[in-house]
XYZ file of C-alpha atoms in Angstrom:
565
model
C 13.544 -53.656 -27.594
C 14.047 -56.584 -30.482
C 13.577 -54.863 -34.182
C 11.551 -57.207 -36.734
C 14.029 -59.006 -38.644
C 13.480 -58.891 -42.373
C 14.403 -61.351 -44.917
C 14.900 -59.924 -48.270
C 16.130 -56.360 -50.034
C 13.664 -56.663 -52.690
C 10.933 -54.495 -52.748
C 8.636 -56.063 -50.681
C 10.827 -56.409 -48.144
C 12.090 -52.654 -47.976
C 8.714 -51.717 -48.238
C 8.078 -53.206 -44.873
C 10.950 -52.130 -43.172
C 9.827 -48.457 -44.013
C 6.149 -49.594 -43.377
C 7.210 -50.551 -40.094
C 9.948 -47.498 -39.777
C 6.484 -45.259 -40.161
C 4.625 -46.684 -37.331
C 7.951 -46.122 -34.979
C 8.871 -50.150 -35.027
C 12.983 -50.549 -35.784
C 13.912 -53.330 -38.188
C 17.301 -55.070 -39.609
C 17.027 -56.070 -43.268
C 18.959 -58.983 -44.105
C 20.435 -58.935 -47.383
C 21.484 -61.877 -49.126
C 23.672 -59.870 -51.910
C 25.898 -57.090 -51.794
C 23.543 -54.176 -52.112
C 22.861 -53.224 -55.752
C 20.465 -55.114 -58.146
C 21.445 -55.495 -61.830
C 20.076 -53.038 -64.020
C 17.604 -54.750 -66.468
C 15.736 -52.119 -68.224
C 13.116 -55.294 -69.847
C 12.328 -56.276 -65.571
C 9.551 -53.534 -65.127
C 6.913 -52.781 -62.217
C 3.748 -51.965 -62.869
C 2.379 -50.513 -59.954
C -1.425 -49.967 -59.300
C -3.072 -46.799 -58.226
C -3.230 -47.918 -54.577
C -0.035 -49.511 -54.317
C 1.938 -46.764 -56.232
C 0.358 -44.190 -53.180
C 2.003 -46.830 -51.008
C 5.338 -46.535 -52.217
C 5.414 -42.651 -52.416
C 4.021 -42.753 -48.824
C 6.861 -44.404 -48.029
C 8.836 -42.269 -49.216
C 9.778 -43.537 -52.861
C 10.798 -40.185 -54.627
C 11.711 -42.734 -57.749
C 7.583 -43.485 -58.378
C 6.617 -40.008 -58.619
C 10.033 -38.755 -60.565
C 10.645 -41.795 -62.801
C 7.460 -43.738 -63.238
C 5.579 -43.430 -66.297
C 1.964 -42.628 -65.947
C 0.402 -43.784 -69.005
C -2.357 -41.427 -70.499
C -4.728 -44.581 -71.830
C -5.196 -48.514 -72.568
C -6.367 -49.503 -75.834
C -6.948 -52.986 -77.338
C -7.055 -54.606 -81.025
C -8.037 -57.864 -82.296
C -6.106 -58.217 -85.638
C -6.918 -55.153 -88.065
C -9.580 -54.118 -85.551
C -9.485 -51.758 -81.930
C -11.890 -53.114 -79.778
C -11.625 -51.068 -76.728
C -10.157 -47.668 -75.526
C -9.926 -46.482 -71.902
C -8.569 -43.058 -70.736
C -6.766 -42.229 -67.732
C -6.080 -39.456 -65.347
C -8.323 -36.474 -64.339
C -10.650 -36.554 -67.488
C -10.336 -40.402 -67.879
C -12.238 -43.365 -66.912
C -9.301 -44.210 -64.313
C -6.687 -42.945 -62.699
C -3.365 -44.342 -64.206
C -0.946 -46.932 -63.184
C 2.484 -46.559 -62.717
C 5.498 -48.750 -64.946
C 9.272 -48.013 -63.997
C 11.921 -50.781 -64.119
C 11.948 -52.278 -61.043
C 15.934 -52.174 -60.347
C 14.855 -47.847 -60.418
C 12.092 -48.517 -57.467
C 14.674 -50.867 -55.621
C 16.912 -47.873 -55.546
C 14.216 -45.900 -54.725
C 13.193 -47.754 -51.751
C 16.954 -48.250 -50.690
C 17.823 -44.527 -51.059
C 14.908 -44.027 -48.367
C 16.066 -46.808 -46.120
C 19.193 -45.373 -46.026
C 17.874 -42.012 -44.554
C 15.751 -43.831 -42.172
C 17.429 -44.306 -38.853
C 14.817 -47.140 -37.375
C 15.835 -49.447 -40.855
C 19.393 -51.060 -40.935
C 20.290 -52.685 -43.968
C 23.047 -55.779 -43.519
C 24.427 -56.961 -47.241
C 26.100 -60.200 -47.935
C 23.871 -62.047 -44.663
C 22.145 -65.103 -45.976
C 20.072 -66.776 -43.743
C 20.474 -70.317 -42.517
C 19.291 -70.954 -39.142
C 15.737 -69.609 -37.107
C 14.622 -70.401 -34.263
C 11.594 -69.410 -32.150
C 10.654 -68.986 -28.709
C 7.752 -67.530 -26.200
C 9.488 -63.601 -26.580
C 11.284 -63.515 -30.125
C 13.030 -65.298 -32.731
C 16.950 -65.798 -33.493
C 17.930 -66.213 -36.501
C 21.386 -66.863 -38.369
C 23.719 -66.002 -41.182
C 26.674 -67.936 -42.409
C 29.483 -66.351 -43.609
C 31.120 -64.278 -44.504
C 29.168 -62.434 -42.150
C 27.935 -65.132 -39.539
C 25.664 -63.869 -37.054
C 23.270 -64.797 -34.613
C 20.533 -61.931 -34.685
C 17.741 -61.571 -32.195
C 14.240 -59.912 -33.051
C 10.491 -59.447 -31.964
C 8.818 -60.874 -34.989
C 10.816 -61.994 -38.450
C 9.357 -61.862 -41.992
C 10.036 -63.821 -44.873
C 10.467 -61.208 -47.710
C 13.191 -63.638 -49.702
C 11.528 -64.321 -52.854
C 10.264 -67.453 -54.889
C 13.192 -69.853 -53.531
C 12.583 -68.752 -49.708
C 14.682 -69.877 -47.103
C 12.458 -68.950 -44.852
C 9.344 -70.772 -45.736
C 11.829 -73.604 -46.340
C 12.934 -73.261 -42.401
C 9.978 -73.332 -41.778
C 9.108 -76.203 -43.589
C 6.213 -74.434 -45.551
C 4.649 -76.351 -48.328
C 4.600 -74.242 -51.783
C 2.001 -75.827 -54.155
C 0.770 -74.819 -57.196
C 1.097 -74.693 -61.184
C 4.536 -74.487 -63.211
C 4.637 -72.211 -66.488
C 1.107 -70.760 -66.741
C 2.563 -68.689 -69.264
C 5.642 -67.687 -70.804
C 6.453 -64.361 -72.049
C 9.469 -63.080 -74.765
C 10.021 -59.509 -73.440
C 12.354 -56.724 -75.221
C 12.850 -53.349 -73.750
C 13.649 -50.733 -76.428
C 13.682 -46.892 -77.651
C 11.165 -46.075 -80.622
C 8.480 -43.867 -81.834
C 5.292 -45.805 -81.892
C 1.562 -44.794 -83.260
C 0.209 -44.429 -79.746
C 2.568 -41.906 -77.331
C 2.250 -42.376 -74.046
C -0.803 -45.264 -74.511
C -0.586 -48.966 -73.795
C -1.404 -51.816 -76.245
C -2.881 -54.611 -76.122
C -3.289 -56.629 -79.498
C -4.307 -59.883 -79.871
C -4.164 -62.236 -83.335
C -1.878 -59.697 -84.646
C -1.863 -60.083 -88.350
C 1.623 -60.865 -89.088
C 4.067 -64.027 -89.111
C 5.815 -63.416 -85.862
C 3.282 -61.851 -83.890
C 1.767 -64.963 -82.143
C -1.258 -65.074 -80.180
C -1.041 -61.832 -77.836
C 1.588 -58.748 -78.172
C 1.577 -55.884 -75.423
C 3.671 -52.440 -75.322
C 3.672 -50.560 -72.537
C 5.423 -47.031 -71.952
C 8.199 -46.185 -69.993
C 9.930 -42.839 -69.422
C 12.155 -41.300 -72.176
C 10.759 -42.874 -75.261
C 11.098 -46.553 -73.880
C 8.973 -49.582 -74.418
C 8.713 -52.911 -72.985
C 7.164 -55.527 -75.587
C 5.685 -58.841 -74.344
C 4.817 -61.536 -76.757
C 2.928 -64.497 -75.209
C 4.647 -67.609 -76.286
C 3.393 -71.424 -75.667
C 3.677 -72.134 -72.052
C 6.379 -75.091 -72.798
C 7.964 -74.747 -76.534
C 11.126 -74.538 -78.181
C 13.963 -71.603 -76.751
C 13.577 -68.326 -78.016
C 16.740 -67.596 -79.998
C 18.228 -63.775 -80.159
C 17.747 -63.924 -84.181
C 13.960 -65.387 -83.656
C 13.280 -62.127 -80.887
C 14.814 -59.189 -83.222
C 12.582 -60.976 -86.273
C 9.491 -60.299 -83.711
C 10.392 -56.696 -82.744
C 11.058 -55.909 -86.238
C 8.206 -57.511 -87.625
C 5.971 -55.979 -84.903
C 6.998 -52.890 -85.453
C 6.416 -52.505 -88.840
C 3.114 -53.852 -88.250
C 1.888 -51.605 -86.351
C 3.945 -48.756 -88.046
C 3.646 -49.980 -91.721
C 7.509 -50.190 -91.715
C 9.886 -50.607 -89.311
C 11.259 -47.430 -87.651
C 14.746 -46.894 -86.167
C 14.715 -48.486 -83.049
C 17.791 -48.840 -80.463
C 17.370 -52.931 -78.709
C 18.095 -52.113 -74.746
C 17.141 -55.241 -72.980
C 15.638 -58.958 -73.983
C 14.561 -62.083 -71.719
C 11.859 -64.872 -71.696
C 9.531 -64.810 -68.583
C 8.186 -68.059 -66.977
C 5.326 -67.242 -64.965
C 3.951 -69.992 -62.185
C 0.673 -69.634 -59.602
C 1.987 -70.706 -56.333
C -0.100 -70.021 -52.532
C 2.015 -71.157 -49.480
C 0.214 -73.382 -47.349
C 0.688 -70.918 -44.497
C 1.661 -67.111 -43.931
C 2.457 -67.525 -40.064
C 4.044 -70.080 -38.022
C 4.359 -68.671 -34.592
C 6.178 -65.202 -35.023
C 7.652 -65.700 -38.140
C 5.733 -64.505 -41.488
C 5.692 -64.910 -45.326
C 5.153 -61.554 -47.752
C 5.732 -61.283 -51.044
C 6.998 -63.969 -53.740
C 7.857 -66.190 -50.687
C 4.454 -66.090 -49.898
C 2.972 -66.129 -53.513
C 3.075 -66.443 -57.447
C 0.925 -65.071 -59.771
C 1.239 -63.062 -63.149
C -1.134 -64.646 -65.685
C -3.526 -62.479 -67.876
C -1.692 -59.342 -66.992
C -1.910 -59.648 -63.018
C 0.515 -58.374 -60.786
C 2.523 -60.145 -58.373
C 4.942 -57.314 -56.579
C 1.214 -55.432 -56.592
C 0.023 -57.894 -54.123
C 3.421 -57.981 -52.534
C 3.135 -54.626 -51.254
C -0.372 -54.976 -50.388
C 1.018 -57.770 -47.817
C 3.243 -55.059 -46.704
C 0.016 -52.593 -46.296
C -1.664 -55.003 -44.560
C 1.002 -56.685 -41.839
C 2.898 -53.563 -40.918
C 0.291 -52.224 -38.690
C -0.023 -55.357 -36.712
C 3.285 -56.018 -36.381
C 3.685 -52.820 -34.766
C 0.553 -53.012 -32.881
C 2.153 -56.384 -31.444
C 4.990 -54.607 -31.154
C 4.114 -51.597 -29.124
C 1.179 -52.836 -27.213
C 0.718 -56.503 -27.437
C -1.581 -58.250 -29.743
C -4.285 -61.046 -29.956
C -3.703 -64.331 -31.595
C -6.681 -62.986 -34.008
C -5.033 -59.663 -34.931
C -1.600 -61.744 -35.876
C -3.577 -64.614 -37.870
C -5.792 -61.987 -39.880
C -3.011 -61.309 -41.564
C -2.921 -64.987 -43.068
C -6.886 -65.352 -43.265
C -7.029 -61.605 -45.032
C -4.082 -61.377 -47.461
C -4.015 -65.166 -48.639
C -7.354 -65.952 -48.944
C -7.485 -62.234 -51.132
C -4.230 -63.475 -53.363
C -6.544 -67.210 -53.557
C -9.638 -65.989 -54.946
C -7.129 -63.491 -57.702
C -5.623 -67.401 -58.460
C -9.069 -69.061 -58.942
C -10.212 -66.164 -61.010
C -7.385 -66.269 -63.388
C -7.044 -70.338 -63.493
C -11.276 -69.979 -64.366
C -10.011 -67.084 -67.351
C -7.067 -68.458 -68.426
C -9.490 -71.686 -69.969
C -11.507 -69.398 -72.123
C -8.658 -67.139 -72.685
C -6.254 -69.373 -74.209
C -8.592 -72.296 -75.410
C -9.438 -72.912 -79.081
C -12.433 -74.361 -80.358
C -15.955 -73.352 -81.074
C -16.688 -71.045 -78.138
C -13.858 -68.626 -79.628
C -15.865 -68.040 -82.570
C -19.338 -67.025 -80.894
C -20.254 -63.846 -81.490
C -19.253 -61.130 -78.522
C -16.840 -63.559 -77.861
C -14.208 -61.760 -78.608
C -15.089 -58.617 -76.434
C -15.916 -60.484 -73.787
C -12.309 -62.002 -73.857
C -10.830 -58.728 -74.012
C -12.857 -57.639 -71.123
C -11.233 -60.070 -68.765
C -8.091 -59.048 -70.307
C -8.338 -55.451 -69.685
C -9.088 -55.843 -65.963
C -6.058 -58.211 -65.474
C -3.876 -54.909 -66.736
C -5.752 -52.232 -65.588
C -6.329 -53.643 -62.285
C -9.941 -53.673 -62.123
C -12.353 -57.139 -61.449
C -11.690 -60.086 -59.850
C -8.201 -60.029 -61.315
C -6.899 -56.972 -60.505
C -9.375 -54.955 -58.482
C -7.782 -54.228 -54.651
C -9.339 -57.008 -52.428
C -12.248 -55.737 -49.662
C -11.710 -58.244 -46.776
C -15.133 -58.576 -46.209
C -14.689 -61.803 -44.293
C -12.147 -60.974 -41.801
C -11.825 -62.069 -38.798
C -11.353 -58.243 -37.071
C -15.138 -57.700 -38.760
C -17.470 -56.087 -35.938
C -20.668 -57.903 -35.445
C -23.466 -56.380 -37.640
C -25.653 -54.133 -35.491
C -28.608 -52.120 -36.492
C -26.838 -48.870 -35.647
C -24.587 -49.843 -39.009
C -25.788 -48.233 -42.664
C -24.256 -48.955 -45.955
C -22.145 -46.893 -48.023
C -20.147 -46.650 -51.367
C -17.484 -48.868 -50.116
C -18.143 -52.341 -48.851
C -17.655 -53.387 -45.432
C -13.853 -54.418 -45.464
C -13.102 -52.671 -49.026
C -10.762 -49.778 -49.567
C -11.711 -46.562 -48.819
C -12.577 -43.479 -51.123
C -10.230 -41.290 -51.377
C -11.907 -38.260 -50.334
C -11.018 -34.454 -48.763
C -10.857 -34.457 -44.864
C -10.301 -31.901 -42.497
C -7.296 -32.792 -39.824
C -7.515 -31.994 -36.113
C -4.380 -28.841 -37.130
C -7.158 -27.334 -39.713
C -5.454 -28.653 -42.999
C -7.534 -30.335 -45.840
C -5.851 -33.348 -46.891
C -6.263 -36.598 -48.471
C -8.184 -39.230 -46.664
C -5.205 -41.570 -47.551
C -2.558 -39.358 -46.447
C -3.533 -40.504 -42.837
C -2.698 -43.938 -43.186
C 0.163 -45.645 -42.243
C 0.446 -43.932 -38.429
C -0.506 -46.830 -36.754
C -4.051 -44.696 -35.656
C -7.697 -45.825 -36.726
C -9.843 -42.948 -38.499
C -13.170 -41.759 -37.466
C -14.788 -40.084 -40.182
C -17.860 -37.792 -39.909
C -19.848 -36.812 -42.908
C -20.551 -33.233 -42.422
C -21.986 -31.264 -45.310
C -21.454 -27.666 -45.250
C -18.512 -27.718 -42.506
C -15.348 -26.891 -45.226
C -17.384 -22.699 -45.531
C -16.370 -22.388 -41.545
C -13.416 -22.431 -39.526
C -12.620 -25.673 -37.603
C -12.573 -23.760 -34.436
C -16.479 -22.936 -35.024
C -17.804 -26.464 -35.726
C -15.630 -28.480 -33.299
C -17.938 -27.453 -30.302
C -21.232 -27.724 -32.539
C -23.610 -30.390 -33.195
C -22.276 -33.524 -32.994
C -18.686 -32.554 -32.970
C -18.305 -32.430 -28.822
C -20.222 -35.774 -27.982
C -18.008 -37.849 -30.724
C -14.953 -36.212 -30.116
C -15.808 -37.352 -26.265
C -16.413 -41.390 -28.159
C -13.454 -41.258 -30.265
C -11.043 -40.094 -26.972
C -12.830 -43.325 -25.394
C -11.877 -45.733 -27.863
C -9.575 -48.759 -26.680
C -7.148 -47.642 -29.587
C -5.554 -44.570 -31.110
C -7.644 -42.580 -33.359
C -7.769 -39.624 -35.213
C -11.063 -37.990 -36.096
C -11.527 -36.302 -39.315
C -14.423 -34.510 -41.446
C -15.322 -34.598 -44.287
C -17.896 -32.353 -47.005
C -19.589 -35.703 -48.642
C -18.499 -39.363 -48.865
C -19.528 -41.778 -51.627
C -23.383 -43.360 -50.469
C -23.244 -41.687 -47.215
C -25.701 -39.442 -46.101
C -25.090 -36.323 -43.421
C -23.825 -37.013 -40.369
C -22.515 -41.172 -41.063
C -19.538 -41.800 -38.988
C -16.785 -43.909 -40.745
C -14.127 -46.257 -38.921
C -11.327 -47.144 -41.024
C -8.318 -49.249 -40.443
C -4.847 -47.893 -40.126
C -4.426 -49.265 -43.738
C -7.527 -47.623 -45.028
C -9.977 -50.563 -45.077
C -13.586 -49.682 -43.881
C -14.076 -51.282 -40.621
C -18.136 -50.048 -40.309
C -19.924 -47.242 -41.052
C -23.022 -45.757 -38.145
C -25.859 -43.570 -38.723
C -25.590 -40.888 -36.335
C -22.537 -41.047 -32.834
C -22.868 -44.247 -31.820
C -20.367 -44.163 -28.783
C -21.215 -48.181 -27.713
C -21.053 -49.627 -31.499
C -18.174 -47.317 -32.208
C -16.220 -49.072 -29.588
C -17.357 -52.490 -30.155
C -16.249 -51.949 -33.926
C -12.767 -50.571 -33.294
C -12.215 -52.693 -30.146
C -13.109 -55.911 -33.100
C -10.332 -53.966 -35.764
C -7.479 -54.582 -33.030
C -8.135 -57.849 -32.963
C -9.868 -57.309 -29.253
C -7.870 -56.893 -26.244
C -3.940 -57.565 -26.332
C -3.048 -60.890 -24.247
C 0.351 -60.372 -22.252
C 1.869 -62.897 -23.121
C 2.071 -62.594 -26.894
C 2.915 -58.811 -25.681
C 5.531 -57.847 -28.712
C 8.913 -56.153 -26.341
C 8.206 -52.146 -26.569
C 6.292 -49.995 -24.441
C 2.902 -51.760 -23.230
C 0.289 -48.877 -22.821
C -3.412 -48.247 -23.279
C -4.464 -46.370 -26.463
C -4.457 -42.666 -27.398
C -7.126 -40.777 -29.078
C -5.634 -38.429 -31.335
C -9.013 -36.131 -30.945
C -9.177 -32.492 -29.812
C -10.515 -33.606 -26.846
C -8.340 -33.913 -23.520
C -8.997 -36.482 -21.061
C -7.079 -36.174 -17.702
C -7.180 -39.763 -15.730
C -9.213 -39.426 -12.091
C -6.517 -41.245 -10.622
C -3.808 -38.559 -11.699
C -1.532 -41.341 -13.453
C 0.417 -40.985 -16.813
C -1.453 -43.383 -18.625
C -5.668 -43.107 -19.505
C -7.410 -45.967 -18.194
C -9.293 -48.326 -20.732
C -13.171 -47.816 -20.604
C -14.819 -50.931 -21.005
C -18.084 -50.717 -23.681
C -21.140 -50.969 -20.687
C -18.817 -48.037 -18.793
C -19.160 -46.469 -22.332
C -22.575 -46.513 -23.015
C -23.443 -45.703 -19.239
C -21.903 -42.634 -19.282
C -23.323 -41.665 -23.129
C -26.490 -43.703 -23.338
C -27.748 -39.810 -24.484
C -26.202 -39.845 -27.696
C -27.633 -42.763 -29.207
């Protein structure tokens, strides 16, 4: 059985290999350097709400132990604060997560190295891969030249990819959308624990834009937004601007200890193509962006969210040509539309003229602005693939609720087949679809009690019938859904549809549609080819007294349950 071969130690890349390492699927990870990243305390990540759960799913002790959680955004315009926004449990939004990235690289590495299914190979660049009908081979030069055989390889190698260059992988896009002078340092400043945002600050150095943002132990990473191509920022010019900006926002300048300083180039790139046969871009290989506070290693381990399951789908049980490619029509035409909506901002962001001056202007600017950092709108929001190929066909059995066909689900209280209440995201990454049923009133009884009343038997029967593995869970209330709406979610917690009542037939048709429809043999990935499971309380014992349960087809389906509709 062929592991995926990885390209890349970032984080992106070890993401996936633990990704993958979840859903059983063994990977090599081939590392270009010798293991260790340079410490660089002014080289942050700022990790969303739903990608930060990603990495401590994963594993990443470093997120939850070492990331600062900020407790609220602000924003000025010169003298003035225009907006405020709280976070955590009595906020408007849960918070995001900033740690330098070098501490979530060890993070992720200290986790790999527990993992037995991940193997980590330092000091192997890439040079050579090559592709046939049942796997790739791929090779490293020396010192430690290799031929290396896998199932599927992934392109996880950063900006300057080798791989997208083997694969000859066009990279277009725009050079220095901005460019950023960054310091990290240790000081006391007005707003503990709060990020800033202040634009036209009134002082010599400050520029157009300034941001602080908090990290652990009393550190701050500055940004100052600098012309997108102008003179080199010298070391005496960048302690003038922290001094100066500190006593501006202090009225003098307090001690301070100078940790870390760089200038940031930031450039909007989109490969051409994420898949060419069974190789795959993720990450920086695949994409740039960074402009107007967006995130770039955010969408990076959303690729990782989003491929991992397939992969290991393919892997395990074979997969259709659609499941592989939704990967490239889900994830790049998401990271598109975040490019078009900050190359349409960045216009009336950084523009000068009349239009600046209009009145509400300026809080309509910092709008945009505060959704690029705080993750919300078309910049930062997480994407809802509501065009995806592995959409079901609309039926009238469908209803709406709070989340959009294709978006993320709410992360709401479930009961598990053991008894225990969890989180609805705590289910994700096994490589199982969810069925959800919205039962009001079930958390005042035992699970034993409600699993044989109602509706509980005749789903539990669907969800056991299902072409794929599932796991069915309940849950008190769900955002816009009324009693007894069944939810089917993807293993990486995008809503696939939502019924009105057990819908055995639809149910099918709609998770049958998630997998990408039947597997074809001969894109079968090398493990174990077998029918799906149904992780249900239900028990199904084939007629034929075989190992494996035979695959219902949707008419046997709705033959044998036409009285639950």
């Amino acid at each position: 059985m062929d592991p995926v071969i990885v390209v890349g130690a970032g984080p992106v890349g070890l993401a996936l290999s633990l990704a993958l390492a979840g859903h059983g699927v063994p990977s090599v990870v081939l590392d270009e350097g010798a293991g260790k990243d340079e410490p660089r305390t002014a080289r942050t990540a700022l990790l969303r709400p739903d990608t930060a759960e990603l990495a401590e799913r994963l594993g990443c002790a470093t997120v939850r132990d070492e990331g600062k959680r900020w407790t609220g955004w602000r924003s000025m315009r010169r003298h003035q604060e225009v907006r405020e926004v709280r976070f955590g449990d009595d906020g408007d939004l849960p918070s995001p997560v900033h740690l330098p990235q070098h501490d979530l690289t060890r993070g992720l590495r200290d986790t790999v190295a527990a993992h037995e299914l991940v193997r980590i190979e330092s000091h192997s660049r890439l040079d050579t891969v090559e592709q046939d009908d049942s796997g790739v081979t791929a090779h490293t030069r020396e010192p430690g030249a290799t031929w290396w055989r896998g199932s599927f390889l992934v392109g996880c190698d950063g900006a300057r990819s080798t791989v997208r260059k083997l694969l000859d992988i066009r990279f277009p896009g725009r050079t220095a959308v901005e460019r950023h002078a960054v310091a990290a340092l240790r000081t006391e400043l007005p707003w503990e624990g709060e990020a800033l945002l202040h634009r036209m600050p009134p002082w010599r150095t400050g520029g157009q834009e300034v941001t602080a943002r908090p990290l652990r132990d009393g550190v701050w990473r500055l940004d100052w937004l600098l012309p997108a191509r102008g003179e080199l920022v010298t070391p005496e010019a960048l302690v003038a601007r922290v001094r100066d900006t500190l006593a501006g926002w202090c009225g003098e300048t307090p001690p301070y200890e100078l940790l870390d300083t760089g200038v940031y180039t930031l450039h909007h790139r989109l490969a051409r193509k994420w898949r060419v046969g069974r190789a795959f871009l993720a990450g920086d290989a695949a994409h740039l962006l960074g402009a107007l506070g967006t995130q770039n290693l955010d969408e990076g381990l959303r690729d990782v969210d989003n491929l991992a399951w397939k992969l290991a789908q393919a892997w395990h049980l074979g997969a259709s040509q659609t499941l592989l490619d939704s990967y490239q029509a889900e994830r790049r035409t998401a990271v598109a539309a975040r490019l078009r909506a900050a190359d349409q901002a960045l216009p009336i962001l950084r523009g000068s003229g009349l239009r600046t001056y209009l009145p509400g202007t300026a809080r309509g600017h910092d709008t945009l602005l505060t959704d690029g950092h705080l993750g919300r709108g078309a910049l930062g929001a997480p994407p809802a693939y509501t065009g995806s190929p592995l959409a079901p066909p609309g039926t009238e059995a469908q209803t709406l609720v709070g989340t959009p066909m294709g978006g993320p689900v709410a992360d709401v209280l479930v009961t598990a087949p053991d008894g225990a209440t969890v989180r609805l995201r705590d289910r994700l990454g096994r490589g199982r679809q969810l069925v959800v049923l919205v039962a009001p009133g079930t958390g005042v009884w035992d699970r034993r009690h409600w699993m044989t009343a109602g509706v509980m038997p005749r789903l539990a029967a669907a969800v056991t019938a299902l072409p794929v593995r599932a796991e069915l869970l309940v849950t008190e209330g769900y955002p816009g859904a009324s009693a007894h709406t069944v939810l089917l979610v993807r293993p990486d917690g995008h809503l696939v549809a939502a019924f009105q009542g057990v819908r055995p037939a639809e149910l099918y048709t709609a998770a049958d549609a998630a997998r990408g429809g039947p597997p074809v043999s001969a894109q079968a990935g090398p493990g174990p080819q077998r029918s799906g499971e149904a992780d249900s309380p239900v028990e199904s014992s084939p007629s034929d007294g075989s190992d494996e349960p035979e695959e219902t087809t949707p008419a046997d389906l709705s033959d044998r349950t036409a009285d639950i509709n």
